[in-house]
Coordinates of C-alpha atoms in Angstrom, one line a residue:
M11 CA 110.4 51.7 47.7
D12 CA 106.8 52.4 48.6
N13 CA 105.1 55.0 46.3
I14 CA 102.0 57.0 46.4
D15 CA 99.8 54.1 45.3
K16 CA 100.1 52.7 48.8
I17 CA 98.6 55.9 50.2
K18 CA 95.7 55.7 47.7
D19 CA 95.0 52.1 48.5
S20 CA 94.5 53.0 52.2
H21 CA 92.1 55.9 51.3
L22 CA 94.7 58.2 52.8
C23 CA 95.2 60.6 49.8
Y24 CA 93.5 63.9 49.9
G25 CA 94.6 65.0 46.5
C26 CA 96.7 68.0 47.4
G27 CA 99.2 67.6 44.6
T28 CA 102.4 67.6 46.7
C29 CA 103.6 64.3 45.2
N30 CA 103.0 65.7 41.7
V31 CA 105.5 68.5 42.5
I32 CA 108.1 66.4 44.3
C33 CA 108.4 63.8 41.5
G34 CA 111.4 64.8 39.5
H35 CA 110.6 62.4 36.7
Q36 CA 107.2 63.8 35.8
A37 CA 105.7 60.4 36.5
I38 CA 102.7 61.6 38.5
T39 CA 99.5 63.3 37.2
M40 CA 96.4 64.2 39.1
K41 CA 93.0 62.9 37.9
Y42 CA 89.5 62.6 39.2
D43 CA 88.2 59.1 39.6
D44 CA 84.5 58.1 39.0
I45 CA 83.2 59.2 42.4
G46 CA 85.2 62.4 42.1
R47 CA 88.3 62.0 44.3
L48 CA 91.4 63.8 42.9
L49 CA 94.1 61.1 43.0
P50 CA 97.7 60.8 41.7
M51 CA 98.2 58.5 38.8
I52 CA 101.7 57.0 38.2
D53 CA 103.2 56.5 34.8
E54 CA 105.2 53.3 35.4
T55 CA 107.4 54.0 32.4
K56 CA 108.7 57.1 34.1
C57 CA 108.7 56.1 37.7
T58 CA 112.1 55.1 39.2
N59 CA 110.7 53.9 42.6
C60 CA 112.7 56.5 44.4
G61 CA 110.0 56.7 47.2
L62 CA 110.0 60.5 47.5
C63 CA 106.3 60.8 46.8
Y64 CA 105.6 58.4 49.7
S65 CA 108.1 59.7 52.2
H66 CA 107.0 63.3 51.7
C67 CA 103.3 62.8 51.5
P68 CA 101.7 65.3 54.0
S69 CA 98.8 63.0 54.6
L70 CA 101.0 60.2 55.9
D71 CA 103.4 62.8 57.5
L72 CA 106.4 60.5 58.1
K73 CA 108.5 63.6 58.9
G74 CA 106.1 64.6 61.8
I75 CA 105.7 68.2 60.8
Q76 CA 101.9 68.6 60.5
L77 CA 100.6 68.6 64.1
P78 CA 100.9 72.0 65.7
H79 CA 103.1 72.6 68.7
A80 CA 100.1 73.4 70.9
E81 CA 98.3 71.8 73.8
D82 CA 95.2 71.4 71.7
K83 CA 96.2 70.0 68.3
Y84 CA 92.8 70.8 66.7
I85 CA 93.1 74.5 67.6
G86 CA 96.8 75.2 67.3
K87 CA 98.4 78.5 68.1
V88 CA 96.2 81.6 67.7
E89 CA 97.4 85.1 68.2
K90 CA 94.2 87.1 67.5
V91 CA 90.7 86.4 66.5
Y92 CA 88.6 88.9 64.5
V93 CA 85.2 89.1 62.8
G94 CA 84.8 91.6 59.9
K95 CA 84.8 92.3 56.2
A96 CA 86.7 94.0 53.4
T97 CA 86.1 97.7 53.0
D98 CA 86.4 97.6 49.2
E99 CA 82.8 97.4 48.1
R100 CA 83.5 95.6 44.8
I101 CA 85.4 92.9 46.6
Y102 CA 82.9 92.6 49.4
K103 CA 79.8 92.4 47.1
N104 CA 81.4 89.7 45.0
S105 CA 82.6 87.7 48.0
Q106 CA 81.0 84.6 49.5
S107 CA 81.3 86.0 53.0
G108 CA 83.4 89.0 54.1
G109 CA 85.8 89.2 51.1
L110 CA 88.9 89.2 53.3
V111 CA 91.0 86.6 51.5
T112 CA 90.8 88.7 48.3
A113 CA 91.4 91.9 50.3
T114 CA 94.5 90.4 51.8
L115 CA 95.9 89.2 48.5
K116 CA 95.2 92.7 47.0
Y117 CA 97.1 94.3 49.8
L118 CA 100.0 91.9 49.5
F119 CA 100.2 92.7 45.7
D120 CA 99.8 96.4 46.1
S121 CA 102.4 96.6 48.8
E122 CA 104.8 94.5 46.7
K123 CA 105.1 91.8 49.4
I124 CA 104.3 89.2 46.8
D125 CA 104.8 88.9 43.1
A126 CA 102.5 85.8 42.6
A127 CA 99.7 84.0 44.4
V128 CA 98.4 80.4 44.1
V129 CA 94.6 80.3 44.2
C130 CA 91.6 78.5 42.8
R131 CA 89.4 79.6 40.0
V132 CA 86.2 77.9 38.7
E133 CA 85.9 78.0 34.9
D134 CA 82.7 78.2 32.8
A135 CA 82.3 74.8 31.2
T136 CA 79.8 72.0 30.5
E137 CA 81.1 70.2 33.6
Y138 CA 82.1 71.8 36.9
T139 CA 85.7 72.8 36.3
P140 CA 87.8 74.2 39.2
K141 CA 91.5 74.8 38.7
A142 CA 94.6 75.8 40.7
I143 CA 96.2 78.7 39.0
V144 CA 99.0 81.2 39.6
I145 CA 98.0 84.9 39.4
T146 CA 100.4 87.9 39.2
K147 CA 98.2 91.0 39.4
T148 CA 95.1 92.2 41.3
D149 CA 93.0 92.3 38.1
N150 CA 92.8 88.5 38.3
L151 CA 91.5 88.4 41.8
F152 CA 87.9 89.2 41.1
A153 CA 87.5 86.0 39.0
C154 CA 88.9 83.9 41.8
Q155 CA 86.5 84.8 44.5
K156 CA 84.1 82.4 46.2
S157 CA 84.9 78.9 47.5
S158 CA 84.8 75.6 45.7
Y159 CA 83.9 72.6 47.8
V160 CA 85.5 69.9 45.7
P161 CA 89.1 68.5 45.6
I162 CA 91.6 70.8 43.9
D163 CA 95.4 70.0 43.7
I164 CA 96.5 73.5 44.8
V165 CA 100.0 72.4 45.5
S166 CA 100.4 71.2 41.9
A167 CA 100.4 74.9 40.8
M168 CA 103.7 75.4 42.5
K169 CA 105.3 73.8 39.4
Q170 CA 104.4 77.0 37.6
T171 CA 106.1 79.4 40.0
E172 CA 109.8 79.0 39.0
Q173 CA 110.2 82.6 37.9
Y174 CA 108.6 84.1 41.1
H175 CA 110.3 85.0 44.3
S176 CA 107.5 85.9 46.8
I177 CA 104.3 83.8 46.8
A178 CA 101.1 83.6 48.8
V179 CA 99.2 80.4 48.7
V180 CA 95.5 80.1 49.5
G181 CA 94.2 76.7 50.5
T182 CA 92.4 74.4 53.0
G183 CA 94.2 72.5 55.7
C184 CA 95.4 69.7 53.4
H185 CA 96.8 72.2 50.9
I186 CA 98.7 74.1 53.5
Q187 CA 100.0 70.8 54.9
G188 CA 101.2 70.0 51.4
I189 CA 102.9 73.4 51.1
R190 CA 104.7 72.8 54.4
A191 CA 105.8 69.3 53.2
L192 CA 107.1 70.9 50.0
Q193 CA 109.0 73.5 52.0
S194 CA 110.6 70.8 54.1
F195 CA 111.7 69.0 50.9
N196 CA 113.4 71.9 49.2
T197 CA 114.7 75.3 50.5
K198 CA 113.6 76.8 47.2
Y199 CA 110.0 76.3 48.2
R200 CA 110.6 77.3 51.8
D201 CA 112.0 80.6 50.8
K202 CA 109.6 81.2 48.0
V203 CA 106.3 80.9 49.9
K204 CA 106.0 84.0 52.1
Y205 CA 102.4 83.7 53.2
R206 CA 100.1 80.8 53.8
L207 CA 96.5 81.9 53.8
G208 CA 94.3 79.1 55.2
L209 CA 90.6 78.4 54.7
I210 CA 88.5 76.7 57.4
C211 CA 87.3 73.4 55.9
D212 CA 84.8 71.0 57.4
R213 CA 85.2 68.6 54.4
T214 CA 85.5 68.6 50.6
L215 CA 83.0 66.8 48.5
C216 CA 84.0 64.4 45.7
K217 CA 83.6 66.2 42.4
T218 CA 80.9 63.9 41.0
V219 CA 78.5 65.6 43.5
T220 CA 78.4 68.5 41.1
D221 CA 77.1 66.2 38.3
V222 CA 74.2 65.3 40.6
L223 CA 73.5 68.9 41.5
Y224 CA 73.7 70.0 37.9
G225 CA 71.2 67.3 37.0
Y226 CA 69.5 68.2 33.7
Y227 CA 69.9 72.0 34.2
Y228 CA 71.4 73.5 31.0
K229 CA 72.9 70.2 29.9
G230 CA 75.7 70.7 27.4
Q231 CA 75.9 74.5 28.0
Q232 CA 78.7 76.5 29.4
K233 CA 77.9 77.2 33.1
R234 CA 79.2 77.2 36.6
L235 CA 78.0 76.2 40.0
I236 CA 77.9 78.9 42.7
W237 CA 77.9 77.1 46.0
R238 CA 76.8 80.0 48.2
D239 CA 75.2 83.1 46.6
K240 CA 74.6 85.8 49.3
S241 CA 72.9 88.3 47.0
L242 CA 69.6 87.9 48.9
S243 CA 71.0 86.7 52.3
Y244 CA 74.4 85.6 53.5
K245 CA 73.0 83.4 56.3
N246 CA 70.5 81.7 53.9
A247 CA 72.8 81.7 50.9
R248 CA 71.5 80.0 47.7
I249 CA 73.0 77.4 45.4
L250 CA 72.9 78.7 41.9
I251 CA 73.7 77.4 38.4
K252 CA 74.5 80.2 36.1
T253 CA 75.2 80.1 32.4
T254 CA 77.5 82.3 30.4
D255 CA 74.5 84.1 28.9
N256 CA 73.2 84.8 32.5
K257 CA 70.4 82.2 32.7
I258 CA 70.1 81.2 36.4
V259 CA 68.4 78.4 38.2
Q260 CA 68.4 77.8 42.0
V261 CA 69.2 74.4 43.4
P262 CA 67.5 73.5 46.7
T263 CA 70.1 73.8 49.5
W264 CA 68.9 70.7 51.2
K265 CA 70.2 68.6 48.2
R266 CA 73.8 69.7 49.0
H267 CA 73.4 68.7 52.7
K268 CA 71.9 65.4 51.8
L269 CA 74.8 64.6 49.5
K270 CA 77.5 65.5 52.0
D271 CA 77.9 62.0 53.5
P272 CA 77.7 60.0 50.2
F273 CA 80.5 62.2 48.7
T274 CA 82.8 62.6 51.7
N275 CA 86.2 61.0 51.1
P276 CA 87.1 58.9 54.2
R277 CA 90.3 60.9 54.5
C278 CA 88.3 64.0 55.4
R279 CA 86.8 62.1 58.3
I280 CA 90.2 61.6 59.9
C281 CA 91.4 65.2 59.4
F282 CA 92.1 67.1 62.5
D283 CA 92.9 70.3 60.6
K284 CA 89.6 72.0 60.1
L285 CA 91.0 75.2 61.5
N286 CA 94.1 75.1 59.3
T287 CA 96.7 75.2 62.0
G288 CA 99.7 75.5 59.6
A289 CA 98.6 78.8 58.1
D290 CA 99.7 82.4 58.9
I291 CA 96.1 83.7 58.6
V292 CA 92.9 81.6 58.7
Y293 CA 89.6 82.7 57.2
G294 CA 86.1 81.1 57.5
D295 CA 82.5 81.7 58.2
P296 CA 81.6 83.2 61.6
W297 CA 79.1 80.6 62.6
G298 CA 77.9 81.0 66.2
M299 CA 79.6 84.4 66.6
S300 CA 77.8 87.4 67.9
N301 CA 77.4 90.8 66.2
V302 CA 77.6 89.4 62.7
D303 CA 76.0 90.9 59.6
W304 CA 74.0 87.9 58.6
N305 CA 72.5 89.7 55.6
G306 CA 75.6 91.1 53.8
G307 CA 78.1 88.6 55.2
M308 CA 81.3 88.6 57.3
S309 CA 84.4 86.5 57.9
L310 CA 86.0 84.9 60.9
V311 CA 89.7 85.6 60.8
M312 CA 92.5 84.2 63.0
S313 CA 96.1 85.2 62.9
R314 CA 98.5 82.3 63.8
T315 CA 101.9 83.8 63.3
S316 CA 103.5 87.2 64.0
E317 CA 103.8 87.8 60.3
G318 CA 100.1 87.0 59.8
A319 CA 99.2 89.3 62.7
K320 CA 101.3 92.1 61.2
I321 CA 99.5 91.9 57.9
L322 CA 96.1 92.1 59.5
K323 CA 97.2 95.1 61.6
E324 CA 98.5 96.9 58.5
M325 CA 95.3 96.2 56.7
M326 CA 93.3 97.7 59.5
H327 CA 95.7 100.7 59.7
Y328 CA 95.2 101.4 56.0
L329 CA 91.4 100.9 56.3
L330 CA 91.4 97.9 54.0
A331 CA 89.7 95.7 56.5
D332 CA 86.9 96.5 59.0
L333 CA 87.7 94.0 61.9
R334 CA 86.7 93.7 65.5
E335 CA 88.3 91.4 68.0
A336 CA 86.3 88.3 69.1
P337 CA 86.7 85.6 71.7
L338 CA 88.5 82.5 70.6
E339 CA 86.2 80.4 72.7
E340 CA 83.2 81.7 70.7
A341 CA 84.9 80.9 67.4
I342 CA 85.8 77.3 68.6
A343 CA 82.3 76.7 69.7
G344 CA 80.8 77.9 66.5
Q345 CA 83.1 75.6 64.5
H346 CA 82.0 72.6 66.6
I347 CA 85.6 71.5 67.3
E348 CA 84.6 69.2 70.2
K349 CA 82.3 67.2 67.9
R350 CA 85.2 67.2 65.4
K351 CA 87.4 65.5 67.9
K352 CA 84.9 62.7 68.6
D353 CA 84.3 62.1 64.9
V354 CA 88.0 62.0 64.0
S355 CA 88.6 59.6 66.9
S356 CA 85.9 57.3 65.7
A357 CA 87.0 57.4 62.1
L358 CA 90.6 56.6 63.1
S359 CA 89.4 53.5 64.8
C360 CA 87.8 52.4 61.6
Y361 CA 91.0 52.9 59.7
H362 CA 92.8 50.8 62.3
M363 CA 90.2 48.1 62.2
K364 CA 90.5 47.9 58.4
G365 CA 94.3 47.8 58.5
W366 CA 94.7 50.9 56.4
L367 CA 97.6 53.3 56.7
M368 CA 97.1 56.1 59.1
P369 CA 99.0 59.4 59.6
S370 CA 102.0 59.2 61.8
Y371 CA 100.3 61.4 64.4
A372 CA 97.2 59.2 64.6
T373 CA 97.9 57.9 68.1
T374 CA 98.3 61.4 69.4
L375 CA 94.6 62.1 68.4
N376 CA 93.4 59.2 70.6
P377 CA 91.6 56.8 68.3
S378 CA 88.3 55.7 69.8
E379 CA 87.4 52.1 70.5
D380 CA 84.0 52.7 69.0
G381 CA 83.7 53.8 65.4
S382 CA 80.2 52.4 65.0
H383 CA 78.5 55.7 63.8
I384 CA 81.2 56.4 61.3
R385 CA 81.9 52.9 60.0
P386 CA 78.7 52.6 57.9
L387 CA 79.5 55.9 56.1
I388 CA 83.0 54.8 55.3
D389 CA 81.9 51.3 54.2
K390 CA 79.2 52.8 51.9
F391 CA 81.7 55.2 50.3
V392 CA 84.2 52.4 49.6
K393 CA 81.4 50.4 48.0
D394 CA 80.1 53.3 46.0
S395 CA 83.6 54.3 44.8
S396 CA 83.9 51.0 42.9
K397 CA 80.9 51.9 40.8
S398 CA 80.9 53.7 37.4
K399 CA 80.4 57.4 37.4
E400 CA 77.1 57.0 35.6
E401 CA 75.9 54.6 38.2
I402 CA 76.9 56.9 41.1
I403 CA 75.1 59.8 39.5
R404 CA 71.9 57.8 38.8
H405 CA 71.9 56.3 42.3
N406 CA 72.2 59.6 44.1
T407 CA 69.7 61.3 41.8
I408 CA 67.2 58.6 42.8
Y409 CA 68.2 59.1 46.4
L410 CA 67.4 62.8 46.2
R411 CA 64.1 62.2 44.4
N412 CA 63.0 59.7 47.1
T413 CA 64.0 62.1 49.8
A414 CA 61.9 64.8 48.2
V415 CA 58.9 62.5 47.9
K416 CA 59.2 61.3 51.5
S417 CA 59.4 64.9 52.7
S418 CA 56.3 65.8 50.7
V419 CA 54.3 62.8 52.1
L420 CA 55.3 63.7 55.6
N421 CA 54.2 67.3 55.1
I422 CA 50.8 66.1 53.8
L423 CA 50.4 63.8 56.8
K424 CA 51.3 66.6 59.2
S425 CA 48.9 69.1 57.6
P426 CA 45.7 67.8 59.4
I427 CA 47.6 67.7 62.7
K428 CA 48.7 71.3 62.3
L429 CA 45.2 72.3 61.3
V430 CA 43.6 70.6 64.3
S431 CA 46.3 72.2 66.6
K432 CA 45.5 75.6 65.1
I433 CA 41.7 75.1 65.7
I434 CA 42.3 74.0 69.3
R435 CA 44.5 77.1 70.0

C-alpha cells in the first residue's frame, strides 16, 4: 500500500499531523527538515503498510471532502461578515489584531460548551519553538495569543484529547482540513470536535526562516519571536525578538517580506483554502476594509455555519465582542482572492508538469497552461531544500545583506535627484 512518503516526495505534505493521529501503530512522528518543513517520518520497524496515512491524507483528499459545496470554492459558504474586536481589555491589548479568537475560546469555556481546546503556543527557547497543545481552562489562553507563521502539526495534539468530550480546534485551512479528515475517519473525533475556529492564512513559512531572522541577536539565550507587535501601531506592526529578561530588539519588517518566497513550501502555492472554508468561524486581518481601527487593531470575522453564527450572536449579546457587519465583497477584495486563484492555477500546472501528485480536486480549480511566474520559485525551493540547514541560513543571511546594501546604494543615487527636484519646485 502507498504510505505518506509518497505524499512527501511530491511536495504535497503540509505538516498538519493527521497521519500521526491516524496511524494506530505509532509509526509516524513529525519532524522539521533542514529548510524547516514539518514532515512525517516513518519508523519502518513499526509500519505495517496499511495505507491509512495515505488514504486519509487531507492534502491528497482521496475521499473528496475538502472542497466546499459552494459555487466559488475559494470563498465557500459565508453566513455573516463582521469587523470588530474583543471587549475584554486584557485580551485585546495582548492580541495581534482584535483578540476575537481568544475571546471566543474564553466564552466557550465559560459557558461550558467545551472542556478543552487545541491551540498553538510559542515557548521561550534558544530556537523558535511553537507547539500544538491542549488547554482546559481560560487561564492558559493568555499565553497562547498571537499568531505563529511557521508549520505546526495542530492535528497531532488530538492524540492528547482522549479524556475530553467537547473540543474547539484553532487552526489554518490545512489544520481544519486535517480535522475534517480525522472526523471522517472515526466517529469518536467527529463527535468530540464541536467547534472549528479557522484562521485566514496566506502561507506558512518554513521554520528555518526564524533562524535567519534571529541572526546573532541574543544567541544562546531564551527568547521568542513576536511576528506582529501592535503596541505602537497595528497597521505598521513590528517584528520583535524578546528575551525572558525583557531585552528587546526590533527586526526590520522588510526582512520578513523578502524571505517569504525562499521559505514558502510549494504546497502552500497550490492551496485554495486561504479563507478556511471548512471552519465554523473564520478570523483574520481586515485588510482593505473600511472603518477599521488601524492603531489598536481589529479582526475580520466570518461565520460559515449556523453554529458559528450562533456563537458570534451570543458573544455580541453578552457584550463580549464589539462587531459590526461588513460587506463580503469588501472582505474578498481585501484578501486578494482573485490573485490567489491565478497563482494556484499556475502552481498546479507546475505540479502537473513535474509529474507530482496533486489533490483529487485539482482539476476543479482549473490548472493553468502557464506556470512560468511560479515555476522558478518552486524550482528554487526544491533546490534549496536539498541543502544543509547551515547553508540555507548562510545563503539567506547573505541575500538579506546584499538586499540592504543595494537599497542603500539606490537611496544614495536617488538623493541628488530628489534634491534637484526640490530646488526646481
